[in-house]
GROMACS .gro file of C-alpha atoms in nm:
model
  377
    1UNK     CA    1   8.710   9.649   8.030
    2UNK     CA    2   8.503   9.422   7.824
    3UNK     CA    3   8.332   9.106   8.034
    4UNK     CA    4   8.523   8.803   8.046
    5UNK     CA    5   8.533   8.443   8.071
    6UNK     CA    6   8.576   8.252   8.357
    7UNK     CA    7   8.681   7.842   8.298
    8UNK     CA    8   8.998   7.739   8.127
    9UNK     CA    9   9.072   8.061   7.961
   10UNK     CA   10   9.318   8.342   7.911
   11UNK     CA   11   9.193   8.683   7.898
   12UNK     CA   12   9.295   9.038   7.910
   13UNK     CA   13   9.244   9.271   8.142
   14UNK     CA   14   9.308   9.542   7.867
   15UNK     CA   15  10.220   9.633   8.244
   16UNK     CA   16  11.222   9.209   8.097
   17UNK     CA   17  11.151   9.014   8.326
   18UNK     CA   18  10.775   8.890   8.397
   19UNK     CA   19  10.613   8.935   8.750
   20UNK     CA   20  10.359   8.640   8.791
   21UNK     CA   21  10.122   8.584   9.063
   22UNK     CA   22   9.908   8.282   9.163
   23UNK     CA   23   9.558   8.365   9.315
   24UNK     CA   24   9.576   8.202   9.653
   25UNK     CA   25   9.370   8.375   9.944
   26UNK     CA   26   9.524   8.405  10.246
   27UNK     CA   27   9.298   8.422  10.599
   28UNK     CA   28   9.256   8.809  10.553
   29UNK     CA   29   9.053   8.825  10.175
   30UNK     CA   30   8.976   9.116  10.044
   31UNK     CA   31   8.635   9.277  10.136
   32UNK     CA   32   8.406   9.196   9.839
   33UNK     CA   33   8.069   9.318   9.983
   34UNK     CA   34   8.010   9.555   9.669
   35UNK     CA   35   8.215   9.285   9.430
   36UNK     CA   36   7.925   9.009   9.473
   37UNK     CA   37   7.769   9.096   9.144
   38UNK     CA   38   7.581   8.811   8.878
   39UNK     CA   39   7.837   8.746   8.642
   40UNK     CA   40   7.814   8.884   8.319
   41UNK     CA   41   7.830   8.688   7.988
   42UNK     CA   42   8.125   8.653   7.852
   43UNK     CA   43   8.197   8.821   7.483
   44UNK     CA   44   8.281   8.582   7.197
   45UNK     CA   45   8.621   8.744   7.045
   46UNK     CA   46   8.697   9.066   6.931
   47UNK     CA   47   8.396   9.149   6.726
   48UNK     CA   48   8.150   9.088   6.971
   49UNK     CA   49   8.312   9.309   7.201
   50UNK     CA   50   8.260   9.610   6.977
   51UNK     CA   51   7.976   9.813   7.103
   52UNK     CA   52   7.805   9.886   7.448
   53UNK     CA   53   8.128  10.038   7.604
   54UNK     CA   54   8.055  10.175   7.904
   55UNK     CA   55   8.121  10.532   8.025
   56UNK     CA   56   8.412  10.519   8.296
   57UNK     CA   57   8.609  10.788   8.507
   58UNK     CA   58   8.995  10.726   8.467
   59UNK     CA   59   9.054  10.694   8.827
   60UNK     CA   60   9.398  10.605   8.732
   61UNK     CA   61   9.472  10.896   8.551
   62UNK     CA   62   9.333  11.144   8.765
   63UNK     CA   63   9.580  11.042   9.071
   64UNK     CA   64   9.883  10.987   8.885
   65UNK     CA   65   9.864  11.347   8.641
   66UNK     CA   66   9.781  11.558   8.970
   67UNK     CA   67   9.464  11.582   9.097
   68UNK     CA   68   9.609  11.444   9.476
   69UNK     CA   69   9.882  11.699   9.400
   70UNK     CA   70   9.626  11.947   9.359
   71UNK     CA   71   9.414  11.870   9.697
   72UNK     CA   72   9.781  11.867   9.860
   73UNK     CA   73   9.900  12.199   9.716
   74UNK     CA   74  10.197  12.051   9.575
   75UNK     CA   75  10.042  12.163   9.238
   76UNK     CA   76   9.830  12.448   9.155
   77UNK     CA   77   9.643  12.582   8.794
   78UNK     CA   78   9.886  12.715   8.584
   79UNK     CA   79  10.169  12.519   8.701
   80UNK     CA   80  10.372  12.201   8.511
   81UNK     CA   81  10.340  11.868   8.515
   82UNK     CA   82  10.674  11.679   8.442
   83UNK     CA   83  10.755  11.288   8.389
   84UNK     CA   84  11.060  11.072   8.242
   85UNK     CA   85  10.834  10.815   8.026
   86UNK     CA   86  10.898  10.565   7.790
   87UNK     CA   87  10.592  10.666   7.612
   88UNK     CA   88  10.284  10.541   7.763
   89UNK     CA   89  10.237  10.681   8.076
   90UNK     CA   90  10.297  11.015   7.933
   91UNK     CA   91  10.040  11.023   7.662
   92UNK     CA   92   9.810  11.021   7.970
   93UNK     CA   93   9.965  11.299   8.098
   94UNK     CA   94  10.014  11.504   7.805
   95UNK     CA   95   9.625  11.406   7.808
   96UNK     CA   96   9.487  11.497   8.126
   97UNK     CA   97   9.715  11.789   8.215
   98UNK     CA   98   9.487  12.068   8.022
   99UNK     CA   99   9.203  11.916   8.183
  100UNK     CA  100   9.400  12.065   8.537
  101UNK     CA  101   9.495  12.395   8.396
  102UNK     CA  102   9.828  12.249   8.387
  103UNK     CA  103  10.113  12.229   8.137
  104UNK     CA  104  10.313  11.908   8.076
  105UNK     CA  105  10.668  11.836   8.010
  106UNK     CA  106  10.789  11.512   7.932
  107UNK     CA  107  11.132  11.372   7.924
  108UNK     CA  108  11.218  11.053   7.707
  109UNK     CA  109  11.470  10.847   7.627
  110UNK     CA  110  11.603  10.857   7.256
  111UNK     CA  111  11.575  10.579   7.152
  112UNK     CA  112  11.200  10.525   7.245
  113UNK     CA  113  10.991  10.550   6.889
  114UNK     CA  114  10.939  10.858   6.732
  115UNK     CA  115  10.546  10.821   6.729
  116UNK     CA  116  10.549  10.830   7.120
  117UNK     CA  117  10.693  11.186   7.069
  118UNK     CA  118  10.500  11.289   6.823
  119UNK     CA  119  10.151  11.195   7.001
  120UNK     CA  120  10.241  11.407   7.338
  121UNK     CA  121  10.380  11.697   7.133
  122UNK     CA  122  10.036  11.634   6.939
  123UNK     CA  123   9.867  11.667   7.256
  124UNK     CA  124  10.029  12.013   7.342
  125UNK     CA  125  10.305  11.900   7.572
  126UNK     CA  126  10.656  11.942   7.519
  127UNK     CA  127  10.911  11.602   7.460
  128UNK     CA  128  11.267  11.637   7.568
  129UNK     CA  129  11.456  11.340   7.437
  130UNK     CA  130  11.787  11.247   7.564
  131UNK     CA  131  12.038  10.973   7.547
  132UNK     CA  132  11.936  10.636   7.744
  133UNK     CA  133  12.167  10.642   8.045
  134UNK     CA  134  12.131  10.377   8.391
  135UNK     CA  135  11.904  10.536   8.662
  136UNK     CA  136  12.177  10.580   8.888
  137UNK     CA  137  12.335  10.872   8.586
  138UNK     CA  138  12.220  11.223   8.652
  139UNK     CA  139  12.108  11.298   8.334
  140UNK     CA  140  11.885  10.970   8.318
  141UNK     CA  141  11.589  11.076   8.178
  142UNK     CA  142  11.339  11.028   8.522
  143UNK     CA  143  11.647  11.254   8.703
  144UNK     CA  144  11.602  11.551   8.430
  145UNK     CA  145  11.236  11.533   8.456
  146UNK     CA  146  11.293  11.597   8.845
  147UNK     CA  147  11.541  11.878   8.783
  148UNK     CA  148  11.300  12.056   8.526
  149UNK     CA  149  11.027  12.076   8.796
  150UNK     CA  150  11.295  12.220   9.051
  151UNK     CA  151  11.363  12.431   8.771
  152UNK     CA  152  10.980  12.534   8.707
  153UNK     CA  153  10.958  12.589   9.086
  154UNK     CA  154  11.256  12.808   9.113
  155UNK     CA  155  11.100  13.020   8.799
  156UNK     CA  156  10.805  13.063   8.971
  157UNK     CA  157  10.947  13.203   9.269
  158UNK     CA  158  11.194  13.457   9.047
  159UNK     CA  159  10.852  13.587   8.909
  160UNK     CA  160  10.676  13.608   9.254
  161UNK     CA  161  10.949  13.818   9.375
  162UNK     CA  162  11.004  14.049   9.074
  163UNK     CA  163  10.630  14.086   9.035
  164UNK     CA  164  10.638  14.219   9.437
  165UNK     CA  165  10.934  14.430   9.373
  166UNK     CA  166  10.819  14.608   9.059
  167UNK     CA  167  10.512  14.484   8.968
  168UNK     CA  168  10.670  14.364   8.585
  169UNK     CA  169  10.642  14.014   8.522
  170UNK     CA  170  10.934  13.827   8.419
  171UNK     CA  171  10.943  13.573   8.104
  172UNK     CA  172  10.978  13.238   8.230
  173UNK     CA  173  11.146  12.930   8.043
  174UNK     CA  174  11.317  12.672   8.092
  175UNK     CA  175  11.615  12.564   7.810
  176UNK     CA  176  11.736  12.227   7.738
  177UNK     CA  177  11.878  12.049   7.451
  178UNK     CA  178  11.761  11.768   7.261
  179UNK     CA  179  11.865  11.593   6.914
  180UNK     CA  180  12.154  11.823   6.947
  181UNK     CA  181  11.895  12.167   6.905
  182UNK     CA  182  11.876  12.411   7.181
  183UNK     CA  183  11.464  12.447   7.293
  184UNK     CA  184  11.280  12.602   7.546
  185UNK     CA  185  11.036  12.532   7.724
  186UNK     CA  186  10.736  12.847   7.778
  187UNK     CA  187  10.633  12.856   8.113
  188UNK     CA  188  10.265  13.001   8.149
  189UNK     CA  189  10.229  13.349   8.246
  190UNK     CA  190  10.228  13.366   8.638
  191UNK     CA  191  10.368  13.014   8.608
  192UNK     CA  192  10.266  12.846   8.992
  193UNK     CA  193  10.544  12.591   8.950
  194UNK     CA  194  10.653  12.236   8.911
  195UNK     CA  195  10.472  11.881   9.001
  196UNK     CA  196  10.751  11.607   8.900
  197UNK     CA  197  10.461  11.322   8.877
  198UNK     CA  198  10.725  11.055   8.959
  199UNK     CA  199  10.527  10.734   8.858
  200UNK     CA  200  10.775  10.505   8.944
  201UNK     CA  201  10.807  10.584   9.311
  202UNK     CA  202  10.449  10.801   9.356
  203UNK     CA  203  10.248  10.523   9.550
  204UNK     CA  204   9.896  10.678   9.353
  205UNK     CA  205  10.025  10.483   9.108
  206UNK     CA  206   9.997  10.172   9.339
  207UNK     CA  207   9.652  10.248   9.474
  208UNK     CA  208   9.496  10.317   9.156
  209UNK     CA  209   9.541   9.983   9.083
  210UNK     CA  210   9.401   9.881   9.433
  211UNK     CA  211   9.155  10.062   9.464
  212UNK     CA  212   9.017  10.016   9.059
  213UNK     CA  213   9.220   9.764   8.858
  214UNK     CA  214   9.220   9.468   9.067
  215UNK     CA  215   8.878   9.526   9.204
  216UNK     CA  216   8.727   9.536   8.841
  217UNK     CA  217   8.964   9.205   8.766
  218UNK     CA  218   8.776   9.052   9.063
  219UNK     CA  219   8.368   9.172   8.976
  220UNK     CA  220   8.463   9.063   8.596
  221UNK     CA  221   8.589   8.710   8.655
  222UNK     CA  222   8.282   8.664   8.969
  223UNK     CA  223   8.598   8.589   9.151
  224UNK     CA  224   8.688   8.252   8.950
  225UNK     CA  225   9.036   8.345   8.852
  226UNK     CA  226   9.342   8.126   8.946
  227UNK     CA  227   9.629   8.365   8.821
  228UNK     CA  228   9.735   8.721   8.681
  229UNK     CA  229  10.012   8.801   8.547
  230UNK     CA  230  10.186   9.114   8.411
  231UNK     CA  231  10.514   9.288   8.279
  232UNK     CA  232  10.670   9.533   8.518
  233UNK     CA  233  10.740   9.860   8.428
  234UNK     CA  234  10.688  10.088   8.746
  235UNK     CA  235  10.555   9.768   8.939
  236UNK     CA  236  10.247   9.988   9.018
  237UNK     CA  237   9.971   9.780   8.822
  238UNK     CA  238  10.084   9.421   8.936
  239UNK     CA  239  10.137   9.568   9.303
  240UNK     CA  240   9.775   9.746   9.277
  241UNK     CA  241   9.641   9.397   9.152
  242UNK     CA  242   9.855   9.148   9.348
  243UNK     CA  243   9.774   9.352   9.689
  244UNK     CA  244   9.357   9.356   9.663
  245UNK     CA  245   9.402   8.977   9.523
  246UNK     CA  246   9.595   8.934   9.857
  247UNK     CA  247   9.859   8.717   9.658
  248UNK     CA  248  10.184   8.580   9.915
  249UNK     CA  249  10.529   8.509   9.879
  250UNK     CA  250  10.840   8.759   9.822
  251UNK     CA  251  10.938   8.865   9.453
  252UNK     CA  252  11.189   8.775   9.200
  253UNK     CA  253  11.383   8.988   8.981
  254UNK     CA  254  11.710   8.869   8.857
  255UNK     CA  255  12.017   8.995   8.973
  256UNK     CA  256  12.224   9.082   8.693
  257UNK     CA  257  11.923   9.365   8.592
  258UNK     CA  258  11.989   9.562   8.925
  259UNK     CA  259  12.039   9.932   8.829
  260UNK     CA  260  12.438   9.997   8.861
  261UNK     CA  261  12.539   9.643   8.685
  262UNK     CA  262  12.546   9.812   8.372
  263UNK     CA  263  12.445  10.081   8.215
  264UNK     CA  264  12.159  10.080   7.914
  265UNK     CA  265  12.247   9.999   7.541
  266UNK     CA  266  11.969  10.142   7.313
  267UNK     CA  267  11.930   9.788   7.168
  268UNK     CA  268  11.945   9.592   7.488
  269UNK     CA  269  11.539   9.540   7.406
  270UNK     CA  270  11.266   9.654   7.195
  271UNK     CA  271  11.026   9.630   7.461
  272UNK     CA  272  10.989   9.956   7.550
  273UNK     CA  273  10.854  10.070   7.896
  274UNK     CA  274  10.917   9.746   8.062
  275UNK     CA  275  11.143   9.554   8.264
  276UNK     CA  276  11.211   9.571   8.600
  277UNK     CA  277  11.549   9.654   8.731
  278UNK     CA  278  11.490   9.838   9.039
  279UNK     CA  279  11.291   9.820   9.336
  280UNK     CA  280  11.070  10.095   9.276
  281UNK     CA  281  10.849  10.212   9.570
  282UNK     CA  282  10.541  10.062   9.376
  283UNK     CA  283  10.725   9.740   9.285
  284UNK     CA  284  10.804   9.660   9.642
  285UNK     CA  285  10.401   9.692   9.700
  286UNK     CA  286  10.365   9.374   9.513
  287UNK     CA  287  10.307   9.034   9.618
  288UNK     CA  288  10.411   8.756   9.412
  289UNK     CA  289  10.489   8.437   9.379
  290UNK     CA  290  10.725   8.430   9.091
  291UNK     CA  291  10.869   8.575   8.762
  292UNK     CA  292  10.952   8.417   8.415
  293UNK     CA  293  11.161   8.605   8.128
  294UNK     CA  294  10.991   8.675   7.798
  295UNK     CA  295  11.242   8.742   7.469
  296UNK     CA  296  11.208   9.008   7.288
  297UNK     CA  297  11.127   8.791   6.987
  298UNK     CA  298  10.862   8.636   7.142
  299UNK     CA  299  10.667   8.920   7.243
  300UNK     CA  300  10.688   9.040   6.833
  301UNK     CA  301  10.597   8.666   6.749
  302UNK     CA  302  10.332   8.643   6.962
  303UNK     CA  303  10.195   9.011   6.840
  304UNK     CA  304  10.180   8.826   6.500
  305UNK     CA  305   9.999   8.554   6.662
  306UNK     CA  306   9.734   8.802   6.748
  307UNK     CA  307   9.694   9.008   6.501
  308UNK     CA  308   9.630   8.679   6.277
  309UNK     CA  309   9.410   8.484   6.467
  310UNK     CA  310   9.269   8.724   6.695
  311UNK     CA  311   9.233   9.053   6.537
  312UNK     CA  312   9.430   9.223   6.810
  313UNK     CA  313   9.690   9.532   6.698
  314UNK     CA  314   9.950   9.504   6.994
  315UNK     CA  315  10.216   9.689   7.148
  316UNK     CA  316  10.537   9.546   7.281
  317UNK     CA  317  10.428   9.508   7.637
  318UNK     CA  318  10.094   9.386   7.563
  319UNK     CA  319  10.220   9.130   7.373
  320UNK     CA  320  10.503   9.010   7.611
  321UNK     CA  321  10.199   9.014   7.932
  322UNK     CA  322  10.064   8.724   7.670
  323UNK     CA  323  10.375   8.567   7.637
  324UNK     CA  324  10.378   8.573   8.008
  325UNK     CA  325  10.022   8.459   8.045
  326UNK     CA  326  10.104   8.139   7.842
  327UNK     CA  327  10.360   8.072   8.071
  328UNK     CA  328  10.165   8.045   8.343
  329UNK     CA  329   9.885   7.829   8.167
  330UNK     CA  330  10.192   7.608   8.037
  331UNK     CA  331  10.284   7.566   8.438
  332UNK     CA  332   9.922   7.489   8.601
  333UNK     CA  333   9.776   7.314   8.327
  334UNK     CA  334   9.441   7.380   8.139
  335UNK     CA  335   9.133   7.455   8.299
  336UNK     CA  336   9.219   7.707   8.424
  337UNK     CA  337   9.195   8.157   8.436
  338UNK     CA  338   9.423   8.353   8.384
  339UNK     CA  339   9.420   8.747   8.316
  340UNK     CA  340   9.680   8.975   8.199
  341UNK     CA  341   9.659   9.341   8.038
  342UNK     CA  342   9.626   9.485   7.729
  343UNK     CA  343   9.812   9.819   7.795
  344UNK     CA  344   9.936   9.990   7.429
  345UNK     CA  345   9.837   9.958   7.091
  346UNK     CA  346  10.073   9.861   6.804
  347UNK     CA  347   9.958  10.231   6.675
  348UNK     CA  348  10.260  10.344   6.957
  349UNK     CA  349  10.513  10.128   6.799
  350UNK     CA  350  10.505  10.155   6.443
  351UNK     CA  351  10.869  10.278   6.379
  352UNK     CA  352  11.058   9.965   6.551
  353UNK     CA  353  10.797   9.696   6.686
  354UNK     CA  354  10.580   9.696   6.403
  355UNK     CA  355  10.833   9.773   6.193
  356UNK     CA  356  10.992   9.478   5.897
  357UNK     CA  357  11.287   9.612   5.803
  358UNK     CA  358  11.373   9.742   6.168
  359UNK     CA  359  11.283   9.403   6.333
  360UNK     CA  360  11.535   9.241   6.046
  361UNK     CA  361  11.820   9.464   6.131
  362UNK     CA  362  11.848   9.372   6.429
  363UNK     CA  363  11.715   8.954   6.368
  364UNK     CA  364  11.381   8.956   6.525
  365UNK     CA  365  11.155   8.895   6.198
  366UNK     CA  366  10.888   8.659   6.252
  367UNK     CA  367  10.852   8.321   6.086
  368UNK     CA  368  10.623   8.183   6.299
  369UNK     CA  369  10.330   7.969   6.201
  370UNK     CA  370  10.146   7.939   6.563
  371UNK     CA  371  10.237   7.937   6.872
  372UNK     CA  372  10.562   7.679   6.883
  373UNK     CA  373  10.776   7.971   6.955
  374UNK     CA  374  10.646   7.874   7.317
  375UNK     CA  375  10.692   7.515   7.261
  376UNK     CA  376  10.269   7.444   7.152
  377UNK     CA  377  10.254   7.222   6.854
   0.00000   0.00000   0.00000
């Protein structure tokens, strides 16, 4: 993450309704004794960020795709990683999983653009895509990704026990439909099972914020920062970030979003990945102050915004975290810090989100001139 300023700015971080926190400290801060760093000067836009990036470990990655899973036994080399994704968080795990001697699975919703799709299976994983359904339907796609490592598991122990018997090893797959075509998915040779990663309720999620996110948002800023905000999708990244802040109050998410109000429409948003309807395990980590609700025609406007006057090629949630981050400024005035992430590229969306003639069929072209979409003349 490139440095940052500190006074009267927004910046990025670089997760439909918009978790916000305010940075104020209870009695218990967080310990800081290795945070207490010089602060570093601050890059002038885009262009003078290019350059010097420095070399990082993926902390994040590493605990959500299965290296805990490894230490715990609960995966082993050979075996299958499996996730229901709207696109992002499986990229890392189509990613990382090789890296593990692992395979990966991934189970998306339909109606999630095609590039998503086509990156994993460009990674080497395989991409089952299925109708969008509420959480609480059985074939929702985080529920088949559970069932496919049960599945991988129950394969693994058919070969154990054949290969004791008579020493011949079985071939192992696992079949499923998708676009209305019968597929299979290989299992390796000797196959040692399933890992469902889980990342909505899998509290590594959580930590890896904790331990790395919010502690980087804190040694970046020199600890002058006065609010963060960011879309939920899991909850884990504004949990992570709101916990190590030590941010208080309860949360708000609206009502009429619970899971089991209604069920998903395919056009409902074009904000993929986001919006939180559920108490997730990571979500309830969190500790905020309050939420405001970004349209999905502001997030594309303000991705215009960017793009023109910034040079910045955003994704749908990226763009609504700024939508959200002007929000806040609007309600504490100027001079001020906030932060937000930058979490996907418009390179994820350009089927529907970057896309003209989508965005028109369904009304959500931009005509825009600056930023009065959000009231600022």
């Amino acid at each position: 993450m490139a440095p940052v300023t500190t006074t009267g700015a927004i910046v990025a971080a670089a997760a439909i309704s918009i978790a916000v926190l305010s940075y104020l400290f209870s009695s218990k801060k967080p310990n800081l004794a290795l945070l207490k760093k010089k602060k570093k000067k601050p890059r002038n836009g885009l262009i003078d960020a290019i350059g010097n990036t420095p070399l990082i470990r993926i902390n994040s990655l590493s605990d959500a795709t299965g290296c805990e899973a490894l230490e715990s036994g609960k995966l082993a080399q050979g075996g299958v990683v499996t996730e229901g994704s709207a696109g992002s968080t499986a990229i890392s795990l189509a990613t990382v999983a090789p890296a593990y001697g692992c395979k990966c699975h991934v189970v998306i919703p339909d109606d999630a653009a095609i590039e998503k799709s086509q990156i994993i299976e460009s990674l080497g994983a395989t991409v089952e895509r299925v109708r969008p359904v509420s959480i609480t339907h059985r074939d929702h796609f985080v529920n088949i990704a559970r069932r496919r490592a049960l599945e991988a598991n129950e394969a693994a122990s058919k070969h154990r026990k054949a290969d004791q018997m008579n020493g011949k090893s079985l071939e192992q797959t696992i079949d499923y439909t998708t676009g209305g075509e019968k597929q299979s998915l290989a299992l390796p040779h000797n196959c040692k099972g399933g890992f469902f990663a889980d990342q909505f309720e899998n509290l590594a999620n959580f930590r890896a914020h904790y331990e790395g996110t919010g502690p980087e948002i804190w040694d970046q800023t020199g600890g002058s920062l006065d609010a963060f905000v960011a879309a939920a999708g899991t909850g884990g990244t504004v949990a992570g970030v709101s916990r190590f802040l030590q941010v208080t109050r309860g949360v708000m998410y609206t009502r009429e979003e619970a899971e089991g109000q209604r069920l998903k429409n395919p056009f409902d948003t074009i904000t993929e990945g986001i919006g939180i309807n559920r108490l997730t395990q990571n979500f309830m980590m969190a500790k905020l102050d309050g939420a405001f609700r970004g349209t999905d025609l502001e997030a594309v406007e303000m991705s215009r915004f960017l793009l023109k006057n910034d040079g910045l090629f955003l994704g749908s949630s990226s763009a609504m975290n700024c939508v959200g981050a002007v929000r806040v400024a609007q309600s504490i005035g100027p001079g001020h810090t906030i932060v937000t992430i930058l979490c996907d590229s418009g390179m994820r969306h350009l089927s529907k989100f970057c896309n003209a003639e989508y965005l028109s069929q369904h009304g959500l072209t931009p005509k825009a001139i600056g930023l009065e979409f959000l009231g600022i003349r």
